[in-house]
mmCIF file of N, CA and C in Angstrom:
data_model
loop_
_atom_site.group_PDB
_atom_site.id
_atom_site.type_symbol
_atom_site.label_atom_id
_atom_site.label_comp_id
_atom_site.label_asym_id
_atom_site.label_seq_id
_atom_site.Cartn_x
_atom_site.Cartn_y
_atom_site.Cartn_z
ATOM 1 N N UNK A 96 3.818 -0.085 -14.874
ATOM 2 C CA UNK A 96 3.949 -1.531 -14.835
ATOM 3 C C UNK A 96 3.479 -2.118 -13.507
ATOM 4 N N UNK A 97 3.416 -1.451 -12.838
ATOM 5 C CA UNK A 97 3.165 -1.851 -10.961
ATOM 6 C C UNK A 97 1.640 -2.469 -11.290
ATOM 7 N N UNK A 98 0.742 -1.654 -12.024
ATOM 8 C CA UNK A 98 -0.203 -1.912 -11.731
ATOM 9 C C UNK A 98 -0.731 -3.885 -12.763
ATOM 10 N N UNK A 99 0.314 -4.046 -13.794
ATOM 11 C CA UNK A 99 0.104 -5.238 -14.124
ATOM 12 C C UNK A 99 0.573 -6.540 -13.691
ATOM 13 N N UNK A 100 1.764 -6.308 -13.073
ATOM 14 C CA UNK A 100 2.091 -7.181 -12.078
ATOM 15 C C UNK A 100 1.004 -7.018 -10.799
ATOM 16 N N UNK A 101 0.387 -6.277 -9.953
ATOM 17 C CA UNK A 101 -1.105 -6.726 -9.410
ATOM 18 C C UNK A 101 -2.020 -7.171 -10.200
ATOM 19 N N UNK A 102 -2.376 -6.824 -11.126
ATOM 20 C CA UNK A 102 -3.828 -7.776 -11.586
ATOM 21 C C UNK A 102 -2.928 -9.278 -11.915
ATOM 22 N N UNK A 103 -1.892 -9.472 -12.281
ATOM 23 C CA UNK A 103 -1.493 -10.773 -12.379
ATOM 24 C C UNK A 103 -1.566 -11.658 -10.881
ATOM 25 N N UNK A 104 -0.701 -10.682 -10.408
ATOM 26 C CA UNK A 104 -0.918 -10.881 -8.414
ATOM 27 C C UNK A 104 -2.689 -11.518 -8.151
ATOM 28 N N UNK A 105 -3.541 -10.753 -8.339
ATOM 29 C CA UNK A 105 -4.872 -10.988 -8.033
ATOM 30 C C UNK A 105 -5.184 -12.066 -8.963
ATOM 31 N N UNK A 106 -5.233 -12.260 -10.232
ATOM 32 C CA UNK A 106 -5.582 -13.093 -10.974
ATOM 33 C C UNK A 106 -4.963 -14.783 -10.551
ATOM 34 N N UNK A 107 -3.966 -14.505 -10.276
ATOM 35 C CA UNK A 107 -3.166 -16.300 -9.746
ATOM 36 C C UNK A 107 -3.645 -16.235 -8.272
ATOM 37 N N UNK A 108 -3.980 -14.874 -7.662
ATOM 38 C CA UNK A 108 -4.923 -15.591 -6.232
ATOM 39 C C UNK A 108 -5.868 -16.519 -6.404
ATOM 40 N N UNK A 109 -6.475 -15.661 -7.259
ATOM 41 C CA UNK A 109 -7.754 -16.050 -7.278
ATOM 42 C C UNK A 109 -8.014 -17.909 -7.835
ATOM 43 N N UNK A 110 -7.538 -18.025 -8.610
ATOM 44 C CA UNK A 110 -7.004 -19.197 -9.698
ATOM 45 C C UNK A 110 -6.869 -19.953 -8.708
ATOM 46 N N UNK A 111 -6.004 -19.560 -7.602
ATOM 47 C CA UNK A 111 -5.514 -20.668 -6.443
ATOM 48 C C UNK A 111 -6.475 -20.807 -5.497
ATOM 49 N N UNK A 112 -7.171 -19.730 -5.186
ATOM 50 C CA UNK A 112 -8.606 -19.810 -4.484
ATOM 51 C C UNK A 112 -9.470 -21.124 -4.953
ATOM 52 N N UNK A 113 -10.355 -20.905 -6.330
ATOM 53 C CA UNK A 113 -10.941 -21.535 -6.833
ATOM 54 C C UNK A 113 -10.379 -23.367 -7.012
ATOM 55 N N UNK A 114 -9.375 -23.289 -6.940
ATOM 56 C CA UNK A 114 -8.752 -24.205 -7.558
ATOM 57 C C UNK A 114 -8.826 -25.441 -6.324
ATOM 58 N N UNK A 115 -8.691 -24.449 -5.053
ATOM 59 C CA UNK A 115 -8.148 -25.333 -3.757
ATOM 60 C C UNK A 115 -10.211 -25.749 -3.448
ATOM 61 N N UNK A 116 -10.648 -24.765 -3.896
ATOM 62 C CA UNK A 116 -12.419 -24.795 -3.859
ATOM 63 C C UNK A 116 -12.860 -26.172 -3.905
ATOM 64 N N UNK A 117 -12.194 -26.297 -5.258
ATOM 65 C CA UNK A 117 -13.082 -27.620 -6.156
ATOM 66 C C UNK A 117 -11.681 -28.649 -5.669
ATOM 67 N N UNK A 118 -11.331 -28.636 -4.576
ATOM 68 C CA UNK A 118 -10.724 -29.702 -4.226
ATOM 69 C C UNK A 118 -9.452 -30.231 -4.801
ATOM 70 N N UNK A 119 -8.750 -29.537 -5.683
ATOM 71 C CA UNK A 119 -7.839 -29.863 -6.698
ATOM 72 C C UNK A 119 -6.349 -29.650 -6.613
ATOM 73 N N UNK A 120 -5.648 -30.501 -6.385
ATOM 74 C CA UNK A 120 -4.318 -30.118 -6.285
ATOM 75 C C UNK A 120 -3.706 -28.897 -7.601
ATOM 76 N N UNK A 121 -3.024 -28.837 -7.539
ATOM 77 C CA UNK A 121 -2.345 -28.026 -9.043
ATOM 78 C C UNK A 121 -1.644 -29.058 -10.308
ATOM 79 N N UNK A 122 -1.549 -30.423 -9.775
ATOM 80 C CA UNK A 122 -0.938 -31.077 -10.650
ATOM 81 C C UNK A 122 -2.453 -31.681 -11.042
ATOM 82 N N UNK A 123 -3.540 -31.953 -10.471
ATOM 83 C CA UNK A 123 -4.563 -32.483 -11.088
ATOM 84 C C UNK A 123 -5.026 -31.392 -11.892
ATOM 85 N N UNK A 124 -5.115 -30.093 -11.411
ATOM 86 C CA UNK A 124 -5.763 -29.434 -12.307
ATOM 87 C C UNK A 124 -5.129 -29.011 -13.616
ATOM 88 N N UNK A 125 -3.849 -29.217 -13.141
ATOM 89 C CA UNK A 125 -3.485 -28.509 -14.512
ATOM 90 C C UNK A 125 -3.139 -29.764 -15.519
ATOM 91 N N UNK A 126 -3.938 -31.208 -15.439
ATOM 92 C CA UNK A 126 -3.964 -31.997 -16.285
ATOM 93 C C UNK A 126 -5.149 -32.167 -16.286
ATOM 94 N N UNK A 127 -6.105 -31.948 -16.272
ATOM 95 C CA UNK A 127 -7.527 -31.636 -16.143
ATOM 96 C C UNK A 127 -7.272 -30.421 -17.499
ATOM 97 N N UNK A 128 -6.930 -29.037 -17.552
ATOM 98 C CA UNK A 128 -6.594 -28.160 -18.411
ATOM 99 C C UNK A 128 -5.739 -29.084 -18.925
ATOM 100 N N UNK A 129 -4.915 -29.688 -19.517
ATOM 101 C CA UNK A 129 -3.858 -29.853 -20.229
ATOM 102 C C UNK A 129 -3.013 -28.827 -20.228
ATOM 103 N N UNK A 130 -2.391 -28.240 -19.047
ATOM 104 C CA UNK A 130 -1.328 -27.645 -18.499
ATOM 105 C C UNK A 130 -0.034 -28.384 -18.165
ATOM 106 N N UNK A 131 0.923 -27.680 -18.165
ATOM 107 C CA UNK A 131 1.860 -27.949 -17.358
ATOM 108 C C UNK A 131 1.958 -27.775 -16.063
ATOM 109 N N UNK A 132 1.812 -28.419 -15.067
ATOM 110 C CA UNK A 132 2.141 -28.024 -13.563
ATOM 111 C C UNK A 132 2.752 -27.042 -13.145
ATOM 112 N N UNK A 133 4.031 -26.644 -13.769
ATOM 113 C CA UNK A 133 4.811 -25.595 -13.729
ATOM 114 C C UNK A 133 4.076 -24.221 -13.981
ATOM 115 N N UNK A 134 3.501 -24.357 -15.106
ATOM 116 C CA UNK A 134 3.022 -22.817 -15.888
ATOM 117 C C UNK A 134 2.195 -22.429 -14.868
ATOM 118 N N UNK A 135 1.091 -23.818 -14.266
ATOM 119 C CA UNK A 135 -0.130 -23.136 -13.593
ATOM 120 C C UNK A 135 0.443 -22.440 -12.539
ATOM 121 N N UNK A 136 1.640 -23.075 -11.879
ATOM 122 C CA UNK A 136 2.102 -22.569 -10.481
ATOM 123 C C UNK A 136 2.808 -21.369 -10.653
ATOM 124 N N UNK A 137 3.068 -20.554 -12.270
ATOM 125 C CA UNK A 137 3.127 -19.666 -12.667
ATOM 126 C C UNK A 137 2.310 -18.329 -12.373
ATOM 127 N N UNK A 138 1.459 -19.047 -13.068
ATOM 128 C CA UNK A 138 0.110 -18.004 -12.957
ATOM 129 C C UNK A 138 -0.005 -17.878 -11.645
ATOM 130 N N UNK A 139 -0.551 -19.159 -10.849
ATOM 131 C CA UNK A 139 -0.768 -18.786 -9.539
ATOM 132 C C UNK A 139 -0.090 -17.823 -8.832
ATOM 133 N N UNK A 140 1.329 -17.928 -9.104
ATOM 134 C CA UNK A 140 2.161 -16.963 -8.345
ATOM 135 C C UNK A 140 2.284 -15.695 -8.716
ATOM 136 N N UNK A 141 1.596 -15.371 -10.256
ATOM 137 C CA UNK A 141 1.399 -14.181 -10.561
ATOM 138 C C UNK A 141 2.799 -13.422 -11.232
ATOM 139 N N UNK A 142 3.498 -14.606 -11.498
ATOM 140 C CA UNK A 142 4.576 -14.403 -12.812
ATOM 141 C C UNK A 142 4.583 -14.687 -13.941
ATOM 142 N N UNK A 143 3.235 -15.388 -14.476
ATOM 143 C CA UNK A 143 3.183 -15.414 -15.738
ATOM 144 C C UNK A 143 1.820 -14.771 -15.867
ATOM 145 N N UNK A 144 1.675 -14.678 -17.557
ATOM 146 C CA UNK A 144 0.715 -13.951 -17.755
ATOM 147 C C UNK A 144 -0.377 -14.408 -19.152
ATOM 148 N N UNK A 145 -1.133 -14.999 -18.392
ATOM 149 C CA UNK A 145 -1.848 -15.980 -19.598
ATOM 150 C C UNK A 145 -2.673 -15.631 -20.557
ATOM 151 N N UNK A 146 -2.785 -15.906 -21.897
ATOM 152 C CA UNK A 146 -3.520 -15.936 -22.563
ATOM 153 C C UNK A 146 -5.178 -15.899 -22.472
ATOM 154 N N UNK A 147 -5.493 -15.248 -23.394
ATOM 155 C CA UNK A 147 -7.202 -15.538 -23.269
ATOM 156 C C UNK A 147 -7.402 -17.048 -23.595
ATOM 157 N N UNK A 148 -7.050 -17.606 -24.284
ATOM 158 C CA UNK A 148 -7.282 -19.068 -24.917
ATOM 159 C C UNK A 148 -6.843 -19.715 -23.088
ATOM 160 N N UNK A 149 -5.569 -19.633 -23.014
ATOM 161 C CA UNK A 149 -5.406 -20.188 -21.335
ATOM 162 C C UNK A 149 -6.267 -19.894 -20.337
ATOM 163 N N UNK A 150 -7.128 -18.582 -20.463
ATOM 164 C CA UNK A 150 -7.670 -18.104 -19.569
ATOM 165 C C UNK A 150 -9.115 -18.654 -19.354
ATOM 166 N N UNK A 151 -9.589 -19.410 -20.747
ATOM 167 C CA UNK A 151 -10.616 -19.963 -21.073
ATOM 168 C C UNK A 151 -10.643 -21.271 -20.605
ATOM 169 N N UNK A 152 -9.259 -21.768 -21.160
ATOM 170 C CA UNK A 152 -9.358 -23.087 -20.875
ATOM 171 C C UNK A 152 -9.234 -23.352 -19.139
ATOM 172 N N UNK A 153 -8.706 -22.192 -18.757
ATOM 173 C CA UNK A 153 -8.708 -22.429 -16.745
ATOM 174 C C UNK A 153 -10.212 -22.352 -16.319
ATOM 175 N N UNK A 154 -11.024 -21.926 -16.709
ATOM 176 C CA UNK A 154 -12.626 -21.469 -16.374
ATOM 177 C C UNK A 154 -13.290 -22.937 -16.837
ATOM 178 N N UNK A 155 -12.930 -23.174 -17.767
ATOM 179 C CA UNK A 155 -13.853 -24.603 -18.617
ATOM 180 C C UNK A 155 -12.938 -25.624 -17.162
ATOM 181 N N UNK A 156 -11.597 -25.766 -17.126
ATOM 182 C CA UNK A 156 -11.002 -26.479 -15.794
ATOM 183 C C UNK A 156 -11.592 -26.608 -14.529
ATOM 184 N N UNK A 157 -12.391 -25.403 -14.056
ATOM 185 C CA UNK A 157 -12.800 -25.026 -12.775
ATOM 186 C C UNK A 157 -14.144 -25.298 -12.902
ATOM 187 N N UNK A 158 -14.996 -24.984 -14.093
ATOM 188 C CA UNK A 158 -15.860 -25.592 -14.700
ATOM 189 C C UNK A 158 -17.209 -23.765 -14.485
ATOM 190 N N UNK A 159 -16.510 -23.068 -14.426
ATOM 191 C CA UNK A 159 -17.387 -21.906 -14.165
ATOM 192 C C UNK A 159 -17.245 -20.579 -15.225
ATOM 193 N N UNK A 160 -17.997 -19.400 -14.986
ATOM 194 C CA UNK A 160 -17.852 -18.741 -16.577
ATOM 195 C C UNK A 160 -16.914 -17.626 -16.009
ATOM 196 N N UNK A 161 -16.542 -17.254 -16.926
ATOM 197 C CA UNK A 161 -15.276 -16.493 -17.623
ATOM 198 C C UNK A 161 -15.082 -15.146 -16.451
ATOM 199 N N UNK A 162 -16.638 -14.768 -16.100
ATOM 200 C CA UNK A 162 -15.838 -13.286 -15.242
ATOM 201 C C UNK A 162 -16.034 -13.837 -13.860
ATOM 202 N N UNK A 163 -16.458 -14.941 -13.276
ATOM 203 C CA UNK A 163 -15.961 -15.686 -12.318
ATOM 204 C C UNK A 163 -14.470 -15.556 -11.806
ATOM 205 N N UNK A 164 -13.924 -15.536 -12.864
ATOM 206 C CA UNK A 164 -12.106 -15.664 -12.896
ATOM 207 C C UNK A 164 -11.708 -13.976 -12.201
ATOM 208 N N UNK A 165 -12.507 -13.445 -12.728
ATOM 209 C CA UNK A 165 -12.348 -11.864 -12.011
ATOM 210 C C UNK A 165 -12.583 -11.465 -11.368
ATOM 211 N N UNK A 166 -13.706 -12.261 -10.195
ATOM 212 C CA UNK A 166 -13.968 -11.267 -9.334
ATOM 213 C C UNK A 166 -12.970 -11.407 -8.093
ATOM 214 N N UNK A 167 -12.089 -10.547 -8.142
ATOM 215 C CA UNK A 167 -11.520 -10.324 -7.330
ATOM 216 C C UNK A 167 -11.611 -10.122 -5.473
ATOM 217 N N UNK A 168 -12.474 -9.477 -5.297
ATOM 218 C CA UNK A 168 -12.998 -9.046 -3.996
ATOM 219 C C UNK A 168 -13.705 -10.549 -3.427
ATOM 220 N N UNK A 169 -13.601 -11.602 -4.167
ATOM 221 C CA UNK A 169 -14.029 -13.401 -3.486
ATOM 222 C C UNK A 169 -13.010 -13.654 -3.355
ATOM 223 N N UNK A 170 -12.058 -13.010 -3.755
ATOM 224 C CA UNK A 170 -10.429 -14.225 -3.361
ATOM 225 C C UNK A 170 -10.478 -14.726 -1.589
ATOM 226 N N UNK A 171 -11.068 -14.035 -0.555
ATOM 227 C CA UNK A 171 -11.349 -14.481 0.514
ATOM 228 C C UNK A 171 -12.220 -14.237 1.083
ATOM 229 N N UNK A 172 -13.475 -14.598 0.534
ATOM 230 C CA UNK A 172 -14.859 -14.147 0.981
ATOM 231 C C UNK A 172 -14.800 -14.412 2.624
ATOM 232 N N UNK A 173 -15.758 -13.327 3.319
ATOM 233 C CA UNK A 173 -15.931 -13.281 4.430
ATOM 234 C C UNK A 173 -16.647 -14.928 5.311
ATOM 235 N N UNK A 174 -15.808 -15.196 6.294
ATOM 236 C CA UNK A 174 -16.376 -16.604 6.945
ATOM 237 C C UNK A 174 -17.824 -16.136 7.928
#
């Protein structure tokens, strides 16, 4: 189980990465998605665990494609 609680860990980094990218609070974005504020700050924190349909609709939100959301090793690209 360790190891799915990290990819959740990495996955709501990343989410929060992108998210702060395109300038977006969490309450805009996640009405932008038709989210709940709550859930996103879920994910972000890497306690919930979203759906592909959610996972789609966060990428169409951010406005970029699908394995974007994965690459992990950008969560803090080098300055």
């Amino acid at each position: 189980m360790k190891k799915s609680n990290n990819i959740r860990s990495l996955f709501g980094q990343r989410i929060r990465y992108l998210r702060r990218e395109a300038g977006m609070s969490q309450e805009a974005f996640a009405d932008k998605c038709g989210l709940d504020r709550t859930y996103v700050s879920g994910i972000e924190r890497g306690v919930r665990n979203p759906t592909l349909e959610i996972i789609y609709v966060i990428a169409n939100g951010l406005q970029i494609e699908l394995n974007e959301l994965f690459d992990f090793g950008a969560i803090h690209p080098p300055r």
